[in-house]
Amino acid sequence: PAGREKIRGAANGMRALGLSLDLILTSPLARAAQTAEAIAAAFGHAQLPEVLPELATGNAPTRIASALRHFDDRGDVMLVGHEPSLSQLASLLLTGSPKAVHIRLKKGGCVALEFPDGLNGGKAELRWMLTQGQLRRVKK
């Protein structure tokens, strides 16, 4: 219950930052799916998050990036997954290499990337990166 309350608070912070979500993709693992569902509820999404099997633990960032190309036209997409895959994916999308940028996402942390030229590896732009605690402290 405490973890769910923290995620709801972080989701409220995301909303206060003006984040919009057209789609939430989640790992098939239970904790990630529960987190994705809590975020969807906080954003008032009627549809449940979609499971993307590549977001499960142990998948290479290049495999995840390849799977994401199917969602390139879906607008603002949130991924809910696991470490170190998500940090390596962010590095890959920012620089073209999964090891060039060393990011450590703690549980509930969020990285916002923008893709002016689509999902081409190495061409994303970092908008912001916040911990779950920082997100919970964001007020409208």
PDB file of C-alpha atoms in Angstrom:
ATOM      1  CA  PRO A   1       0.000   0.000   0.000  1.00  0.00           C
ATOM      2  CA  ALA A   2       2.791   2.476   0.830  1.00  0.00           C
ATOM      3  CA  GLY A   3       4.477   1.848  -2.530  1.00  0.00           C
ATOM      4  CA  ARG A   4       1.223   2.380  -4.406  1.00  0.00           C
ATOM      5  CA  GLU A   5       0.644   5.645  -2.558  1.00  0.00           C
ATOM      6  CA  LYS A   6       4.146   6.831  -3.490  1.00  0.00           C
ATOM      7  CA  ILE A   7       3.546   5.992  -7.164  1.00  0.00           C
ATOM      8  CA  ARG A   8       0.213   7.848  -7.097  1.00  0.00           C
ATOM      9  CA  GLY A   9       2.025  10.870  -5.666  1.00  0.00           C
ATOM     10  CA  ALA A  10       4.718  10.636  -8.346  1.00  0.00           C
ATOM     11  CA  ALA A  11       2.034  10.355 -11.045  1.00  0.00           C
ATOM     12  CA  ASN A  12       0.351  13.476  -9.662  1.00  0.00           C
ATOM     13  CA  GLY A  13       3.720  15.231  -9.927  1.00  0.00           C
ATOM     14  CA  MET A  14       4.015  14.127 -13.557  1.00  0.00           C
ATOM     15  CA  ARG A  15       0.581  15.586 -14.244  1.00  0.00           C
ATOM     16  CA  ALA A  16       1.554  18.832 -12.485  1.00  0.00           C
ATOM     17  CA  LEU A  17       4.569  19.061 -14.820  1.00  0.00           C
ATOM     18  CA  GLY A  18       2.145  18.964 -17.745  1.00  0.00           C
ATOM     19  CA  LEU A  19       3.055  15.465 -18.877  1.00  0.00           C
ATOM     20  CA  SER A  20       0.514  13.905 -21.187  1.00  0.00           C
ATOM     21  CA  LEU A  21       0.364  10.204 -21.912  1.00  0.00           C
ATOM     22  CA  ASP A  22      -1.180   8.711 -25.003  1.00  0.00           C
ATOM     23  CA  LEU A  23       0.053   5.215 -24.227  1.00  0.00           C
ATOM     24  CA  ILE A  24       1.659   3.362 -21.326  1.00  0.00           C
ATOM     25  CA  LEU A  25       3.742   0.285 -22.124  1.00  0.00           C
ATOM     26  CA  THR A  26       4.726  -2.052 -19.319  1.00  0.00           C
ATOM     27  CA  SER A  27       6.845  -5.053 -18.583  1.00  0.00           C
ATOM     28  CA  PRO A  28       4.775  -8.208 -18.089  1.00  0.00           C
ATOM     29  CA  LEU A  29       6.175  -8.605 -14.556  1.00  0.00           C
ATOM     30  CA  ALA A  30       3.671  -7.969 -11.758  1.00  0.00           C
ATOM     31  CA  ARG A  31       5.255  -4.989  -9.964  1.00  0.00           C
ATOM     32  CA  ALA A  32       5.840  -3.072 -13.184  1.00  0.00           C
ATOM     33  CA  ALA A  33       2.298  -3.800 -14.384  1.00  0.00           C
ATOM     34  CA  GLN A  34       0.875  -2.613 -11.038  1.00  0.00           C
ATOM     35  CA  THR A  35       2.939   0.571 -11.265  1.00  0.00           C
ATOM     36  CA  ALA A  36       1.744   1.178 -14.835  1.00  0.00           C
ATOM     37  CA  GLU A  37      -1.888   0.630 -13.789  1.00  0.00           C
ATOM     38  CA  ALA A  38      -1.550   3.111 -10.893  1.00  0.00           C
ATOM     39  CA  ILE A  39      -0.096   5.728 -13.246  1.00  0.00           C
ATOM     40  CA  ALA A  40      -2.852   5.111 -15.803  1.00  0.00           C
ATOM     41  CA  ALA A  41      -5.484   5.571 -13.096  1.00  0.00           C
ATOM     42  CA  ALA A  42      -3.865   8.815 -11.887  1.00  0.00           C
ATOM     43  CA  PHE A  43      -3.948  10.138 -15.458  1.00  0.00           C
ATOM     44  CA  GLY A  44      -7.585   9.065 -15.872  1.00  0.00           C
ATOM     45  CA  HIS A  45      -6.854   6.552 -18.622  1.00  0.00           C
ATOM     46  CA  ALA A  46      -9.790   4.277 -19.337  1.00  0.00           C
ATOM     47  CA  GLN A  47      -7.611   1.711 -21.077  1.00  0.00           C
ATOM     48  CA  LEU A  48      -5.117  -0.444 -19.243  1.00  0.00           C
ATOM     49  CA  PRO A  49      -1.422  -0.195 -20.075  1.00  0.00           C
ATOM     50  CA  GLU A  50      -0.245  -2.445 -22.905  1.00  0.00           C
ATOM     51  CA  VAL A  51       2.227  -5.201 -22.100  1.00  0.00           C
ATOM     52  CA  LEU A  52       5.424  -5.072 -24.146  1.00  0.00           C
ATOM     53  CA  PRO A  53       7.263  -8.371 -23.547  1.00  0.00           C
ATOM     54  CA  GLU A  54      10.607  -6.787 -24.467  1.00  0.00           C
ATOM     55  CA  LEU A  55      10.380  -4.640 -21.312  1.00  0.00           C
ATOM     56  CA  ALA A  56      10.813  -7.744 -19.138  1.00  0.00           C
ATOM     57  CA  THR A  57      14.127  -8.057 -17.337  1.00  0.00           C
ATOM     58  CA  GLY A  58      17.127  -9.295 -19.254  1.00  0.00           C
ATOM     59  CA  ASN A  59      16.346  -7.863 -22.685  1.00  0.00           C
ATOM     60  CA  ALA A  60      18.992  -5.852 -24.482  1.00  0.00           C
ATOM     61  CA  PRO A  61      18.266  -2.134 -24.985  1.00  0.00           C
ATOM     62  CA  THR A  62      18.588  -2.598 -28.755  1.00  0.00           C
ATOM     63  CA  ARG A  63      15.810  -5.202 -28.655  1.00  0.00           C
ATOM     64  CA  ILE A  64      13.571  -2.861 -26.666  1.00  0.00           C
ATOM     65  CA  ALA A  65      14.296   0.028 -29.039  1.00  0.00           C
ATOM     66  CA  SER A  66      13.443  -2.154 -32.002  1.00  0.00           C
ATOM     67  CA  ALA A  67      10.108  -3.134 -30.422  1.00  0.00           C
ATOM     68  CA  LEU A  68       9.318   0.530 -29.724  1.00  0.00           C
ATOM     69  CA  ARG A  69       9.392   1.371 -33.430  1.00  0.00           C
ATOM     70  CA  HIS A  70       5.885  -0.140 -33.670  1.00  0.00           C
ATOM     71  CA  PHE A  71       4.655   2.680 -31.417  1.00  0.00           C
ATOM     72  CA  ASP A  72       6.470   5.574 -33.112  1.00  0.00           C
ATOM     73  CA  ASP A  73       3.175   7.137 -34.223  1.00  0.00           C
ATOM     74  CA  ARG A  74       1.375   6.833 -30.877  1.00  0.00           C
ATOM     75  CA  GLY A  75       2.276  10.237 -29.439  1.00  0.00           C
ATOM     76  CA  ASP A  76       3.525  10.499 -25.852  1.00  0.00           C
ATOM     77  CA  VAL A  77       4.495   7.032 -24.634  1.00  0.00           C
ATOM     78  CA  MET A  78       5.586   6.019 -21.126  1.00  0.00           C
ATOM     79  CA  LEU A  79       7.610   2.870 -20.486  1.00  0.00           C
ATOM     80  CA  VAL A  80       7.434   1.031 -17.174  1.00  0.00           C
ATOM     81  CA  GLY A  81      10.183  -1.531 -16.819  1.00  0.00           C
ATOM     82  CA  HIS A  82      13.307  -2.520 -14.970  1.00  0.00           C
ATOM     83  CA  GLU A  83      16.903  -1.598 -14.352  1.00  0.00           C
ATOM     84  CA  PRO A  84      19.442  -1.670 -15.841  1.00  0.00           C
ATOM     85  CA  SER A  85      17.539  -2.029 -19.121  1.00  0.00           C
ATOM     86  CA  LEU A  86      15.726   1.309 -18.926  1.00  0.00           C
ATOM     87  CA  SER A  87      18.876   3.293 -18.126  1.00  0.00           C
ATOM     88  CA  GLN A  88      20.739   1.562 -20.937  1.00  0.00           C
ATOM     89  CA  LEU A  89      17.810   2.218 -23.279  1.00  0.00           C
ATOM     90  CA  ALA A  90      17.891   5.929 -22.383  1.00  0.00           C
ATOM     91  CA  SER A  91      21.628   5.999 -23.101  1.00  0.00           C
ATOM     92  CA  LEU A  92      21.096   4.230 -26.430  1.00  0.00           C
ATOM     93  CA  LEU A  93      18.359   6.636 -27.494  1.00  0.00           C
ATOM     94  CA  LEU A  94      20.389   9.681 -26.430  1.00  0.00           C
ATOM     95  CA  THR A  95      23.806   8.695 -27.763  1.00  0.00           C
ATOM     96  CA  GLY A  96      23.529   5.600 -29.943  1.00  0.00           C
ATOM     97  CA  SER A  97      25.313   3.485 -27.298  1.00  0.00           C
ATOM     98  CA  PRO A  98      23.731   1.736 -24.299  1.00  0.00           C
ATOM     99  CA  LYS A  99      26.885   2.375 -22.254  1.00  0.00           C
ATOM    100  CA  ALA A 100      27.804   5.978 -23.124  1.00  0.00           C
ATOM    101  CA  VAL A 101      25.647   7.666 -20.462  1.00  0.00           C
ATOM    102  CA  HIS A 102      25.574   6.182 -16.969  1.00  0.00           C
ATOM    103  CA  ILE A 103      22.088   6.768 -15.575  1.00  0.00           C
ATOM    104  CA  ARG A 104      20.812   5.163 -12.410  1.00  0.00           C
ATOM    105  CA  LEU A 105      17.044   5.137 -12.177  1.00  0.00           C
ATOM    106  CA  LYS A 106      15.679   4.348  -8.764  1.00  0.00           C
ATOM    107  CA  LYS A 107      12.225   2.804  -8.376  1.00  0.00           C
ATOM    108  CA  GLY A 108       9.614   5.226  -9.630  1.00  0.00           C
ATOM    109  CA  GLY A 109      12.177   7.497 -11.287  1.00  0.00           C
ATOM    110  CA  CYS A 110      11.296   9.086 -14.597  1.00  0.00           C
ATOM    111  CA  VAL A 111      13.294  10.238 -17.607  1.00  0.00           C
ATOM    112  CA  ALA A 112      11.550  12.381 -20.214  1.00  0.00           C
ATOM    113  CA  LEU A 113      12.998  12.150 -23.715  1.00  0.00           C
ATOM    114  CA  GLU A 114      11.906  13.948 -26.853  1.00  0.00           C
ATOM    115  CA  PHE A 115      12.371  12.532 -30.353  1.00  0.00           C
ATOM    116  CA  PRO A 116      12.439  15.323 -32.956  1.00  0.00           C
ATOM    117  CA  ASP A 117      13.465  12.841 -35.681  1.00  0.00           C
ATOM    118  CA  GLY A 118      11.573   9.764 -34.460  1.00  0.00           C
ATOM    119  CA  LEU A 119      13.095   6.844 -32.585  1.00  0.00           C
ATOM    120  CA  ASN A 120      16.506   6.984 -34.189  1.00  0.00           C
ATOM    121  CA  GLY A 121      19.155   5.858 -31.710  1.00  0.00           C
ATOM    122  CA  GLY A 122      21.415   8.677 -30.626  1.00  0.00           C
ATOM    123  CA  LYS A 123      19.084  11.494 -31.602  1.00  0.00           C
ATOM    124  CA  ALA A 124      16.780  11.811 -28.592  1.00  0.00           C
ATOM    125  CA  GLU A 125      16.860  14.940 -26.455  1.00  0.00           C
ATOM    126  CA  LEU A 126      16.795  14.796 -22.652  1.00  0.00           C
ATOM    127  CA  ARG A 127      13.969  16.993 -21.315  1.00  0.00           C
ATOM    128  CA  TRP A 128      14.281  16.097 -17.636  1.00  0.00           C
ATOM    129  CA  MET A 129      15.058  13.339 -15.169  1.00  0.00           C
ATOM    130  CA  LEU A 130      13.509  13.192 -11.690  1.00  0.00           C
ATOM    131  CA  THR A 131      13.391  10.743  -8.827  1.00  0.00           C
ATOM    132  CA  GLN A 132      10.119   9.460  -7.424  1.00  0.00           C
ATOM    133  CA  GLY A 133      10.599  11.687  -4.359  1.00  0.00           C
ATOM    134  CA  GLN A 134      11.139  14.781  -6.499  1.00  0.00           C
ATOM    135  CA  LEU A 135       8.027  13.981  -8.515  1.00  0.00           C
ATOM    136  CA  ARG A 136       5.964  13.616  -5.354  1.00  0.00           C
ATOM    137  CA  ARG A 137       7.062  17.100  -4.240  1.00  0.00           C
ATOM    138  CA  VAL A 138       5.943  18.784  -7.490  1.00  0.00           C
ATOM    139  CA  LYS A 139       2.775  20.786  -6.864  1.00  0.00           C
ATOM    140  CA  LYS A 140       0.292  22.288  -9.278  1.00  0.00           C
TER     141      LYS A 140
END
